[in-house]
PDB file of C-alpha atoms and ligand atoms in Angstrom:
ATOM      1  CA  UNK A   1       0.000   0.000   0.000  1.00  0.00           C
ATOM      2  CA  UNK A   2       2.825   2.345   0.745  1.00  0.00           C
ATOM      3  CA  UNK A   3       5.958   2.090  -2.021  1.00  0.00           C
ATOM      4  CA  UNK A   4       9.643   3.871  -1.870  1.00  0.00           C
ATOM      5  CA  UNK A   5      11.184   3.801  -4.967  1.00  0.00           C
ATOM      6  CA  UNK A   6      14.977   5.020  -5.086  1.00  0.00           C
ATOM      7  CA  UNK A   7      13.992   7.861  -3.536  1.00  0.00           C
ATOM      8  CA  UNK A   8      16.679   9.916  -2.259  1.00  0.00           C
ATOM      9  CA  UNK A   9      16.033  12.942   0.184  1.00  0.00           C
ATOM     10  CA  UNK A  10      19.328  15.883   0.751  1.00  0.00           C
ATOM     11  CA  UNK A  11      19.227  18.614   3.194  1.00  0.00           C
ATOM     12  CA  UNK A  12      21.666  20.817   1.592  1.00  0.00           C
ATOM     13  CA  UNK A  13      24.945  18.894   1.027  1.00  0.00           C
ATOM     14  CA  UNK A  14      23.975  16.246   3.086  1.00  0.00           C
ATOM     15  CA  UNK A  15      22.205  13.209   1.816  1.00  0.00           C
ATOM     16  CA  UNK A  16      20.059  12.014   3.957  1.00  0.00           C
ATOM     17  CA  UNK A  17      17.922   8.971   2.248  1.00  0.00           C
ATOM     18  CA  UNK A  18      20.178   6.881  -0.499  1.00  0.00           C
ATOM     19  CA  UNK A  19      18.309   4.922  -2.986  1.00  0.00           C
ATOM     20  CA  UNK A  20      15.429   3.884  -0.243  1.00  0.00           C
ATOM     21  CA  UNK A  21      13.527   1.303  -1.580  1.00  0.00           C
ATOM     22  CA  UNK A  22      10.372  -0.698   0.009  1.00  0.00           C
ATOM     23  CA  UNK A  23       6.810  -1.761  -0.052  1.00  0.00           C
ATOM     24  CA  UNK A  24       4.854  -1.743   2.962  1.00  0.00           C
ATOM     25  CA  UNK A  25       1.863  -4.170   2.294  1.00  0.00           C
ATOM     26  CA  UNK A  26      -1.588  -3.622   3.621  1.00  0.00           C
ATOM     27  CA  UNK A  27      -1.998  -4.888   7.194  1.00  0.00           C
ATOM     28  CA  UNK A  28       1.344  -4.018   7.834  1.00  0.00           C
ATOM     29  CA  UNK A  29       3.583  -3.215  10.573  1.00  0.00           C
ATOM     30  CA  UNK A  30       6.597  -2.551   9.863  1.00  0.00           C
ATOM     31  CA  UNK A  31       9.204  -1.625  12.046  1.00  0.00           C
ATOM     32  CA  UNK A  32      11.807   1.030  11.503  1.00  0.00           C
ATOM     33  CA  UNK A  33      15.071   0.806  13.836  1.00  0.00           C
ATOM     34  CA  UNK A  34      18.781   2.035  13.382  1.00  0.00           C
ATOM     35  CA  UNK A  35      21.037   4.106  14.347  1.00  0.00           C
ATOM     36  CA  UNK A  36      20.362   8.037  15.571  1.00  0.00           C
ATOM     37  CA  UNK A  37      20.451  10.351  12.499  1.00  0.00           C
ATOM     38  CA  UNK A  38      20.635   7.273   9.744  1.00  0.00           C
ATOM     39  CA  UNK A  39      17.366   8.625   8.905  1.00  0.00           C
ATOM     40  CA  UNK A  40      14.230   7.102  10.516  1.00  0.00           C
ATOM     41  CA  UNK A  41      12.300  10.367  11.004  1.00  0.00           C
ATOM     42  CA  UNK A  42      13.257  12.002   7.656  1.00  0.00           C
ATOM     43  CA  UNK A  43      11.500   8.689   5.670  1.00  0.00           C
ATOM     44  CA  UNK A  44       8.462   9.173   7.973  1.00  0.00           C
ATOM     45  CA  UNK A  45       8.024  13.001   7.043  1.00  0.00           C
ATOM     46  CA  UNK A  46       8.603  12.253   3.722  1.00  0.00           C
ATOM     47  CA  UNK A  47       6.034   9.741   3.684  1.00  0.00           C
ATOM     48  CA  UNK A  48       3.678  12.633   5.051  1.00  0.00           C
ATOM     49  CA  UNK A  49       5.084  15.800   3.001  1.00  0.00           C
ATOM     50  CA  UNK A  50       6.280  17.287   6.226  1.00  0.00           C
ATOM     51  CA  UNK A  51       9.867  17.175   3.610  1.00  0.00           C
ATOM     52  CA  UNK A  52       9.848  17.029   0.119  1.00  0.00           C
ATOM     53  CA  UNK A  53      12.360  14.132  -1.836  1.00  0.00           C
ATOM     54  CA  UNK A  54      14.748  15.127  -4.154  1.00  0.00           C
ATOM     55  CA  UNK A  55      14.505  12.258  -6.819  1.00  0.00           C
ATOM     56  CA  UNK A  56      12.693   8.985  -6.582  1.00  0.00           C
ATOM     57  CA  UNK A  57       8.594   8.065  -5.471  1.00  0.00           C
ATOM     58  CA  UNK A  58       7.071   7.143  -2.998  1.00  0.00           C
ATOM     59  CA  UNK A  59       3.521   5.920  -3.448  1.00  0.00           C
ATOM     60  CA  UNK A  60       0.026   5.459  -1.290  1.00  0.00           C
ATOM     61  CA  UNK A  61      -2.113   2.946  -3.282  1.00  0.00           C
ATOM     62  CA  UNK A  62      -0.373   3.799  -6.240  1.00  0.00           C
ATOM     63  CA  UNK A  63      -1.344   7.368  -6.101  1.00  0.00           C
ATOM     64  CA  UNK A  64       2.076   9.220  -6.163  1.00  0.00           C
ATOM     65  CA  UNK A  65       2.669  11.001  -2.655  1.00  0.00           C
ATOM     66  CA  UNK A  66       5.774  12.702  -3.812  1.00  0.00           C
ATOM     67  CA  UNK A  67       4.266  13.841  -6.908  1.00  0.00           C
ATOM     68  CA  UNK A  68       4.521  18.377  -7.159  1.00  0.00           C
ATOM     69  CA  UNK A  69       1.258  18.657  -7.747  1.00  0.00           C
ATOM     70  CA  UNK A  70      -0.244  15.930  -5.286  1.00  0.00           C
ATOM     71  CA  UNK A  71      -2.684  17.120  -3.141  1.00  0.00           C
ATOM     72  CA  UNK A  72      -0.818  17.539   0.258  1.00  0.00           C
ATOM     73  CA  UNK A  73      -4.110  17.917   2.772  1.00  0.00           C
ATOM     74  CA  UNK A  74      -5.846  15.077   0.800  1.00  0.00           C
ATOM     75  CA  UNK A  75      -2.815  12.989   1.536  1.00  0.00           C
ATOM     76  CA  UNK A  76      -2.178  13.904   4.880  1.00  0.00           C
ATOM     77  CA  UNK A  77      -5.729  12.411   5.883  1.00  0.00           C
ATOM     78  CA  UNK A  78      -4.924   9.269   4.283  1.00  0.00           C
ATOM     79  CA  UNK A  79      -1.752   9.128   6.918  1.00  0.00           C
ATOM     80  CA  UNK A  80      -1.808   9.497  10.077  1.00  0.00           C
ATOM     81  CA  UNK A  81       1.329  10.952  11.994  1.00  0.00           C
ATOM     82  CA  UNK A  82       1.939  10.257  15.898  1.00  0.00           C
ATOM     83  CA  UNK A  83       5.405  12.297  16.892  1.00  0.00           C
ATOM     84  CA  UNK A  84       7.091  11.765  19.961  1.00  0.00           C
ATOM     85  CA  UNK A  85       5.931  15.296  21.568  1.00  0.00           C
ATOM     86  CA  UNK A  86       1.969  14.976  21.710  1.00  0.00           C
ATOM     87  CA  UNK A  87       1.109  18.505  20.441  1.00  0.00           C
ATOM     88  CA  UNK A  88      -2.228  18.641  21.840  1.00  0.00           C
ATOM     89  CA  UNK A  89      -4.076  21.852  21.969  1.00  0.00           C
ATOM     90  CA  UNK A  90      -3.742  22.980  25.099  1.00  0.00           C
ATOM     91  CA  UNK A  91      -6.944  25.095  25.258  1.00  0.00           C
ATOM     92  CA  UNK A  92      -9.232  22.061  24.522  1.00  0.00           C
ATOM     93  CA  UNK A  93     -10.593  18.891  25.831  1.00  0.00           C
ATOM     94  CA  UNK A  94      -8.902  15.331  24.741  1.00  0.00           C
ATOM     95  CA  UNK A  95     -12.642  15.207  23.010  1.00  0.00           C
ATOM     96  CA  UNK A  96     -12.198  18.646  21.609  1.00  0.00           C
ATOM     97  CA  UNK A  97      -8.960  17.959  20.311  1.00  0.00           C
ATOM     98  CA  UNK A  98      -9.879  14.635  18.817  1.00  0.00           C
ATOM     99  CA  UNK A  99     -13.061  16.234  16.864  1.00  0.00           C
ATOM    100  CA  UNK A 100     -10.749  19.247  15.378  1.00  0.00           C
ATOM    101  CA  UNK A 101      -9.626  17.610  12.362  1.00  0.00           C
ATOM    102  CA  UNK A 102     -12.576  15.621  11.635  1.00  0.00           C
ATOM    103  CA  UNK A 103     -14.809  19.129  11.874  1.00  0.00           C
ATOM    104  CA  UNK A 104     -12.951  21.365  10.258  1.00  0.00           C
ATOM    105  CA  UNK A 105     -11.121  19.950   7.619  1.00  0.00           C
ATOM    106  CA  UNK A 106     -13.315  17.072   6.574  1.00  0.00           C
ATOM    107  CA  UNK A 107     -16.293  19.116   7.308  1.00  0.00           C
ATOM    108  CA  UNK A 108     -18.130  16.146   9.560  1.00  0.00           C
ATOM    109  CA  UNK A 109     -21.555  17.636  11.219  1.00  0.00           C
ATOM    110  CA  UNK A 110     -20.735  18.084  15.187  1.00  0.00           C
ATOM    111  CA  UNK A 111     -22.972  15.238  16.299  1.00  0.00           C
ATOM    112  CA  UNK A 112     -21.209  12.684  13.838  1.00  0.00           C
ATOM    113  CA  UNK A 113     -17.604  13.472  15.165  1.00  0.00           C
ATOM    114  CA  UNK A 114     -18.883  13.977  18.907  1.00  0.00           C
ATOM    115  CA  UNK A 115     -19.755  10.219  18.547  1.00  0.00           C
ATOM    116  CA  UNK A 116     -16.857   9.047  16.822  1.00  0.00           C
ATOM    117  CA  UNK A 117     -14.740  10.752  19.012  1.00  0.00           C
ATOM    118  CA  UNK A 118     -15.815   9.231  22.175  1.00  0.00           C
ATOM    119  CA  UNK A 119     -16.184   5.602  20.600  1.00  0.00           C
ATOM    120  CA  UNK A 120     -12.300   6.659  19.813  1.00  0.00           C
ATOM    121  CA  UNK A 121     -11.893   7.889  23.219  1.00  0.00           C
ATOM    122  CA  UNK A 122     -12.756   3.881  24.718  1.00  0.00           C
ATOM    123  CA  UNK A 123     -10.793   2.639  21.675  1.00  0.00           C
ATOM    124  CA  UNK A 124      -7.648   3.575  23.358  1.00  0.00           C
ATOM    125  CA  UNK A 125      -8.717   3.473  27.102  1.00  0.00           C
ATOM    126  CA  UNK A 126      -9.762   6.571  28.148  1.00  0.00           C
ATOM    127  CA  UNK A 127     -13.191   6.287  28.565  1.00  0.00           C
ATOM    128  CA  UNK A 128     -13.706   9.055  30.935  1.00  0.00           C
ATOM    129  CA  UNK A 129     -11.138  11.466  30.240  1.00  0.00           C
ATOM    130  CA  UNK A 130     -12.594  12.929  27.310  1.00  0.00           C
ATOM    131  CA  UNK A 131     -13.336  16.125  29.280  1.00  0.00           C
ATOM    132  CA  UNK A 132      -9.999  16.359  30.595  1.00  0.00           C
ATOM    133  CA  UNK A 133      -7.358  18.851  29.554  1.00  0.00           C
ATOM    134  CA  UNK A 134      -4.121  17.904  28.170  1.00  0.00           C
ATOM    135  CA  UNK A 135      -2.348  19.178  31.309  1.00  0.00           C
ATOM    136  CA  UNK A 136      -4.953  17.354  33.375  1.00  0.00           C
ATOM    137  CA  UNK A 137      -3.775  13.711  32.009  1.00  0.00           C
ATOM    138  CA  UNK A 138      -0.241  11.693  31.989  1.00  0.00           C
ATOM    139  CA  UNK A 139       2.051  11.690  28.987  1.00  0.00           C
ATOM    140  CA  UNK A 140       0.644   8.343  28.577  1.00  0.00           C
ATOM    141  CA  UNK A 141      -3.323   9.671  28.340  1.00  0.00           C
ATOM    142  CA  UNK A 142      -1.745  12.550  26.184  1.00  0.00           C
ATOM    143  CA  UNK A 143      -0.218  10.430  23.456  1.00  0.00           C
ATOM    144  CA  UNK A 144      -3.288   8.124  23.501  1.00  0.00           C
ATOM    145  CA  UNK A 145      -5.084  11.282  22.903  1.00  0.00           C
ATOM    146  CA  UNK A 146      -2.605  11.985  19.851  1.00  0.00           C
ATOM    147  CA  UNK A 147      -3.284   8.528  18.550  1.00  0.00           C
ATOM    148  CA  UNK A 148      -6.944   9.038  18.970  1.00  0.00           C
ATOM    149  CA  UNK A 149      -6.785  12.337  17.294  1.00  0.00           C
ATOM    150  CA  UNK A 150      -4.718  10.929  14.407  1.00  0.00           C
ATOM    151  CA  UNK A 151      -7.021   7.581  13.732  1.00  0.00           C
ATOM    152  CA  UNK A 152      -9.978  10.435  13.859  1.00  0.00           C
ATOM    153  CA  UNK A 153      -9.160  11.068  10.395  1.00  0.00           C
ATOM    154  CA  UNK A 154      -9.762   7.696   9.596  1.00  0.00           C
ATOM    155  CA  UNK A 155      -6.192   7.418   7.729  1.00  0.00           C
ATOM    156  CA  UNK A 156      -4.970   3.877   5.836  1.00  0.00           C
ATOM    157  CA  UNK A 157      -1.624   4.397   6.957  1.00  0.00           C
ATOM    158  CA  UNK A 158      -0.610   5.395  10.807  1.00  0.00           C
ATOM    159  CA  UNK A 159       3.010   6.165  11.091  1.00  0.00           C
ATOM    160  CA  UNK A 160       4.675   6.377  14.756  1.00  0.00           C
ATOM    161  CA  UNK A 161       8.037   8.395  15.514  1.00  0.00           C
ATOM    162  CA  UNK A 162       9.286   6.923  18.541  1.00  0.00           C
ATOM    163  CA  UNK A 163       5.841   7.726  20.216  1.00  0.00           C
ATOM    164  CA  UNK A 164       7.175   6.152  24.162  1.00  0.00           C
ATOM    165  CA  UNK A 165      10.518   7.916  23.735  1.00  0.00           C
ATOM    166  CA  UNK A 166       9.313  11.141  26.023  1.00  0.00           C
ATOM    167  CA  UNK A 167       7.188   9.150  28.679  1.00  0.00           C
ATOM    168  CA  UNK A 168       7.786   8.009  31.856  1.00  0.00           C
ATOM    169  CA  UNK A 169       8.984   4.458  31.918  1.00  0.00           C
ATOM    170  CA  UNK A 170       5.457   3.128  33.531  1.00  0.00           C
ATOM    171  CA  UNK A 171       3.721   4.477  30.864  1.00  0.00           C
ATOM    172  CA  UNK A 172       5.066   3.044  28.099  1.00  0.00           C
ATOM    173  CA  UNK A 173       3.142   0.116  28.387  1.00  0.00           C
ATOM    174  CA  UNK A 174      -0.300   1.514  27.997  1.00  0.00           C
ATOM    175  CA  UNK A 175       0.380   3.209  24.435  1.00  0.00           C
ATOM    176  CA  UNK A 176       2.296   0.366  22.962  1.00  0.00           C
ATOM    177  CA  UNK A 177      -1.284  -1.480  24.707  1.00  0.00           C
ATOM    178  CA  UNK A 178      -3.055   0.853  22.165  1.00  0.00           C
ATOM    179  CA  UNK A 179      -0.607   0.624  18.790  1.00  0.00           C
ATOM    180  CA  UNK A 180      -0.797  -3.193  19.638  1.00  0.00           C
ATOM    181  CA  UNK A 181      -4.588  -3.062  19.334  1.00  0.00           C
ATOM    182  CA  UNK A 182      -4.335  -1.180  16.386  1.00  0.00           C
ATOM    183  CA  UNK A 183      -1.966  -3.816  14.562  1.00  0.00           C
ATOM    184  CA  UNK A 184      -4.444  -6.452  15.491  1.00  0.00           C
ATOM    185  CA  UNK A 185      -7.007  -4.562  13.883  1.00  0.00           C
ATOM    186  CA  UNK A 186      -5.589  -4.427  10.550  1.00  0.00           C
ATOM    187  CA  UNK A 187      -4.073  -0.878  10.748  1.00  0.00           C
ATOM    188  CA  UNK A 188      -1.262  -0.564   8.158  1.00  0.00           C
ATOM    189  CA  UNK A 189       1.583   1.260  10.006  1.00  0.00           C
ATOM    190  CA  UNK A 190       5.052   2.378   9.911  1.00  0.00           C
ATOM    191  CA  UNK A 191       7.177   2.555  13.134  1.00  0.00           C
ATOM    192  CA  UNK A 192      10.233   3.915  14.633  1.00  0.00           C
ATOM    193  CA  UNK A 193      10.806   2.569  17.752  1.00  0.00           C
ATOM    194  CA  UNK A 194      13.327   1.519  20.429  1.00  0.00           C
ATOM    195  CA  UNK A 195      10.985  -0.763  22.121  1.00  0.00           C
ATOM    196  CA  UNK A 196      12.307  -3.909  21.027  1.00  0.00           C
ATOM    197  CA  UNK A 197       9.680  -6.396  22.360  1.00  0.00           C
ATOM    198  CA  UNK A 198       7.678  -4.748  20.253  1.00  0.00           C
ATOM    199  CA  UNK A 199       8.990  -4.651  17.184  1.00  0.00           C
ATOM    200  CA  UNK A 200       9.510  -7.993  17.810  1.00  0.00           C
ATOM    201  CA  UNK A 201       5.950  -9.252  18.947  1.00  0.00           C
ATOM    202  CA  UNK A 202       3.558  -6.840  16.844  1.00  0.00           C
ATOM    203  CA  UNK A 203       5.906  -6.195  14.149  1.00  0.00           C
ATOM    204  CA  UNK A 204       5.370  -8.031  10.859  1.00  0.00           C
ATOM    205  CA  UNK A 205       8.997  -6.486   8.987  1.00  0.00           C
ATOM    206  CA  UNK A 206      12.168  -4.991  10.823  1.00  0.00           C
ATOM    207  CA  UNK A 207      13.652  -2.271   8.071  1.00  0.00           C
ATOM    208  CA  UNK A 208      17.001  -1.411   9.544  1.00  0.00           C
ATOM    209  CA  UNK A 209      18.418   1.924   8.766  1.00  0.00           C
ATOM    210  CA  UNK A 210      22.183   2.742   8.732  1.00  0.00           C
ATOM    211  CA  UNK A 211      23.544   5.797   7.052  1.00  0.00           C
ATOM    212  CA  UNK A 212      20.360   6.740   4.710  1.00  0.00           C
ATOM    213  CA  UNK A 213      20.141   3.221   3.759  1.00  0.00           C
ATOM    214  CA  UNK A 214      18.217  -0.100   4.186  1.00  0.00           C
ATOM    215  CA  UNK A 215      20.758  -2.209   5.763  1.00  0.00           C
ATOM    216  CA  UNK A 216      18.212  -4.937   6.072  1.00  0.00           C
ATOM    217  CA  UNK A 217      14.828  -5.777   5.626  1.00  0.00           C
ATOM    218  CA  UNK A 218      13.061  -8.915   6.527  1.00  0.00           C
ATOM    219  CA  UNK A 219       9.687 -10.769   8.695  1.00  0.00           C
ATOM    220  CA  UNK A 220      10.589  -9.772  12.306  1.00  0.00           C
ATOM    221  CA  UNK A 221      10.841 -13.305  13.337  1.00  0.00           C
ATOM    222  CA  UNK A 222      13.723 -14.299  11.095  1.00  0.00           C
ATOM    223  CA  UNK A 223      15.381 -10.898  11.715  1.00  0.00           C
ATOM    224  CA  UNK A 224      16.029 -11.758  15.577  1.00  0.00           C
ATOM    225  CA  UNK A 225      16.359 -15.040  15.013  1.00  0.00           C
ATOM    226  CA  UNK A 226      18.921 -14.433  12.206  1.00  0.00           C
ATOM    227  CA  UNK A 227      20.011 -11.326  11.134  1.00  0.00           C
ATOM    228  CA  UNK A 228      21.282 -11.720   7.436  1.00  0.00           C
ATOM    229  CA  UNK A 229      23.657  -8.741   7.478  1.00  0.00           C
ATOM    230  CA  UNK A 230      26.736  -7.481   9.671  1.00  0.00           C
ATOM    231  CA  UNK A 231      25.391  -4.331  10.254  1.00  0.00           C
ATOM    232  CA  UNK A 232      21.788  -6.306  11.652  1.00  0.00           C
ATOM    233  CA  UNK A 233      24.187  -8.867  13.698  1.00  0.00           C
ATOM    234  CA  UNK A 234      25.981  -5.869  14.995  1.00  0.00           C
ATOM    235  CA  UNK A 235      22.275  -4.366  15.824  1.00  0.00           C
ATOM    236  CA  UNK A 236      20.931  -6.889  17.721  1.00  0.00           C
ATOM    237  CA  UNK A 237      24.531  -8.020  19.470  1.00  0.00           C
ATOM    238  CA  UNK A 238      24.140  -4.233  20.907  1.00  0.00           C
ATOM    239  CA  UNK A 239      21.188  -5.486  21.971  1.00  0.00           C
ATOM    240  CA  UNK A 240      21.708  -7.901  24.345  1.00  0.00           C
TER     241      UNK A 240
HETATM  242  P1  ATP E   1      17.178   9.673  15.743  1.00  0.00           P
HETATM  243  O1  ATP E   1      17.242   8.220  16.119  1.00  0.00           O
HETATM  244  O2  ATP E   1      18.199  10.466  16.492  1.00  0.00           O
HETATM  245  O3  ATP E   1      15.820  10.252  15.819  1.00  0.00           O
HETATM  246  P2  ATP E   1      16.898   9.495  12.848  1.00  0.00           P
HETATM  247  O4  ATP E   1      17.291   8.161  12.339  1.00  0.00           O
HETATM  248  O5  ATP E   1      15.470   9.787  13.025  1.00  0.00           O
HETATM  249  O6  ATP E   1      17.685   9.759  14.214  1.00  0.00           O
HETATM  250  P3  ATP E   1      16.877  11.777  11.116  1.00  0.00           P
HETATM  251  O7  ATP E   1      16.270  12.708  12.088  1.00  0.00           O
HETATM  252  O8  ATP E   1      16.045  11.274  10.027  1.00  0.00           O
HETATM  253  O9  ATP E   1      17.547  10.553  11.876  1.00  0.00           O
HETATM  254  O10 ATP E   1      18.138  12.513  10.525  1.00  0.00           O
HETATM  255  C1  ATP E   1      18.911  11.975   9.466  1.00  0.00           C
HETATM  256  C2  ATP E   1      19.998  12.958   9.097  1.00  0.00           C
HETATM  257  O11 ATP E   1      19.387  14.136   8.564  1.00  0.00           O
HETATM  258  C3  ATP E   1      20.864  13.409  10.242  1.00  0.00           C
HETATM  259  O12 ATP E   1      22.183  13.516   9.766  1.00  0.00           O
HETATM  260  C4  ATP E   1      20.312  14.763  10.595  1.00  0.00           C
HETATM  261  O13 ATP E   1      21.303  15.578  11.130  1.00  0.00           O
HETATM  262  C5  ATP E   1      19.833  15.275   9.265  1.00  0.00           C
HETATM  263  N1  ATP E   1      18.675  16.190   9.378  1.00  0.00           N
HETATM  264  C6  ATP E   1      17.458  15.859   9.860  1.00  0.00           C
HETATM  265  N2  ATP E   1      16.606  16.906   9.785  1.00  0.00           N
HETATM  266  C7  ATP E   1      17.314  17.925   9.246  1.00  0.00           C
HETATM  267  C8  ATP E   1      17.004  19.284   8.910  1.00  0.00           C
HETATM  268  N3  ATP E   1      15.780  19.789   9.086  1.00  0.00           N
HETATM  269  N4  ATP E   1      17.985  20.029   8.361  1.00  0.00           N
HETATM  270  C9  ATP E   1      19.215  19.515   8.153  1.00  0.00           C
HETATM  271  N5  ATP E   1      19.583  18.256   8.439  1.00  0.00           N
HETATM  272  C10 ATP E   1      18.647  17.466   8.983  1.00  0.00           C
HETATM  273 MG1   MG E   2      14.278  10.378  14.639  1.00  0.00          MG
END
């Protein structure tokens, strides 16, 4: 559902993404690890717009993301983008924040996204916090808002930017409770992630990233099992 083709992404001089190539089926999860600054968050922004590529394509359903004159907003509800800082409104309820997108940019009557919402508020476990404030809930509740918020739009793709990196240890848990959830339902999703019992239980595909490049890609349960490359041996013998 999601396709890199040689694309290759600079930020000035540097080169950032070299020749990425992958396709992320429907039903998905694949997991994104690596090194810091080989490139992880740059491929999920591309995926969204947030950055444009220099060369190369990358693809939603065969409709051309990376295209000039794609249609950024219309893409942007077809993914869904969880970053490790929430960025909830502060000024609004978890509900409030949750029904933004869905009422003003897709134009959803009040009443329809009121009840989505809250069936979105249970969906990731916080039944009676839709009321609350952002400062009024944990950094767990907060990024389960952000989830919530993001799946409002009712996207086919959910990517996740090391989403537990900021939160308290104890809370870690409950979100990756929530993206697991979301894997089981069929969600198609792309995740960076240091949470390695994770990637390893919900993940379908590890992609490791070294230097701009896929290093390796392959099922999750042959990758720990067997990494085929040095640089995934070296990986996982960090690991342990
Ligand atoms: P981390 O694990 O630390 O989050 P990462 O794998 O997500 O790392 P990226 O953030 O994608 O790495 O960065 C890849 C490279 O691109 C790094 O060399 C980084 O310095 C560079 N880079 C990222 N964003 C920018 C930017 N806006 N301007 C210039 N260089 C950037
Ligand atoms: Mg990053």
């Amino acid at each position: 559902i999601v396709e890199f083709e040689d694309v290759n992404k600079y930020f000035g001089q540097t080169h950032v993404l070299k020749d990425v190539s992958m396709e992320v089926e429907e039903q998905e999860v694949t997991v994104i690890i690596g090194p810091s600054g080989s490139g992880k968050s740059t491929l999920l922004r591309c995926t969204n717009r947030l950055e444009e590529i220099q060369s190369g394509q990358i693809r939603l359903d065969g409709d051309a993301i990376s295209a000039s004159d794609a249609d950024v907003d219309q893409l942007r509800q077809r993914i869904g983008m969880v970053f490790q800082s929430f960025n909830l409104f502060p000024h609004m309820t978890a509900k409030e924040n949750i029904m933004l997108g869905p009422t003003e940019v897709k134009g959803i009557p009040e009443e329809e996204a009121s009840e989505r919402a809250e069936s979105l508020i249970d969906k990731v476990g916080l039944g009676d916090q839709g009321d609350s404030y952002p400062e009024e809930l944990s950094g767990g509740q907060q990024q389960r808002v952000a989830i919530a918020r993001a799946l409002a739009m009712d996207p086919d793709v959910m990517l996740f930017d090391e989403v537990t990196s900021a939160l308290d240890p104890e809370l870690v848990g409950e979100v990756l409770d929530v993206m697991e959830d979301l894997a089981t339902g069929g969600m198609t999703m792309l995740v960076v992630t240091h949470e390695m019992g994770f990637a390893r239980e919900v993940g379908d595909t590890i992609t490791l990233m070294s230097d701009g490049k896929i290093a390796e890609r392959r099922p999750a349960a042959e990758f720990f099992e067997q990494p085929q490359t040095e640089r995934g041996q070296e990986f996982l013998s960090r690991l342990l």
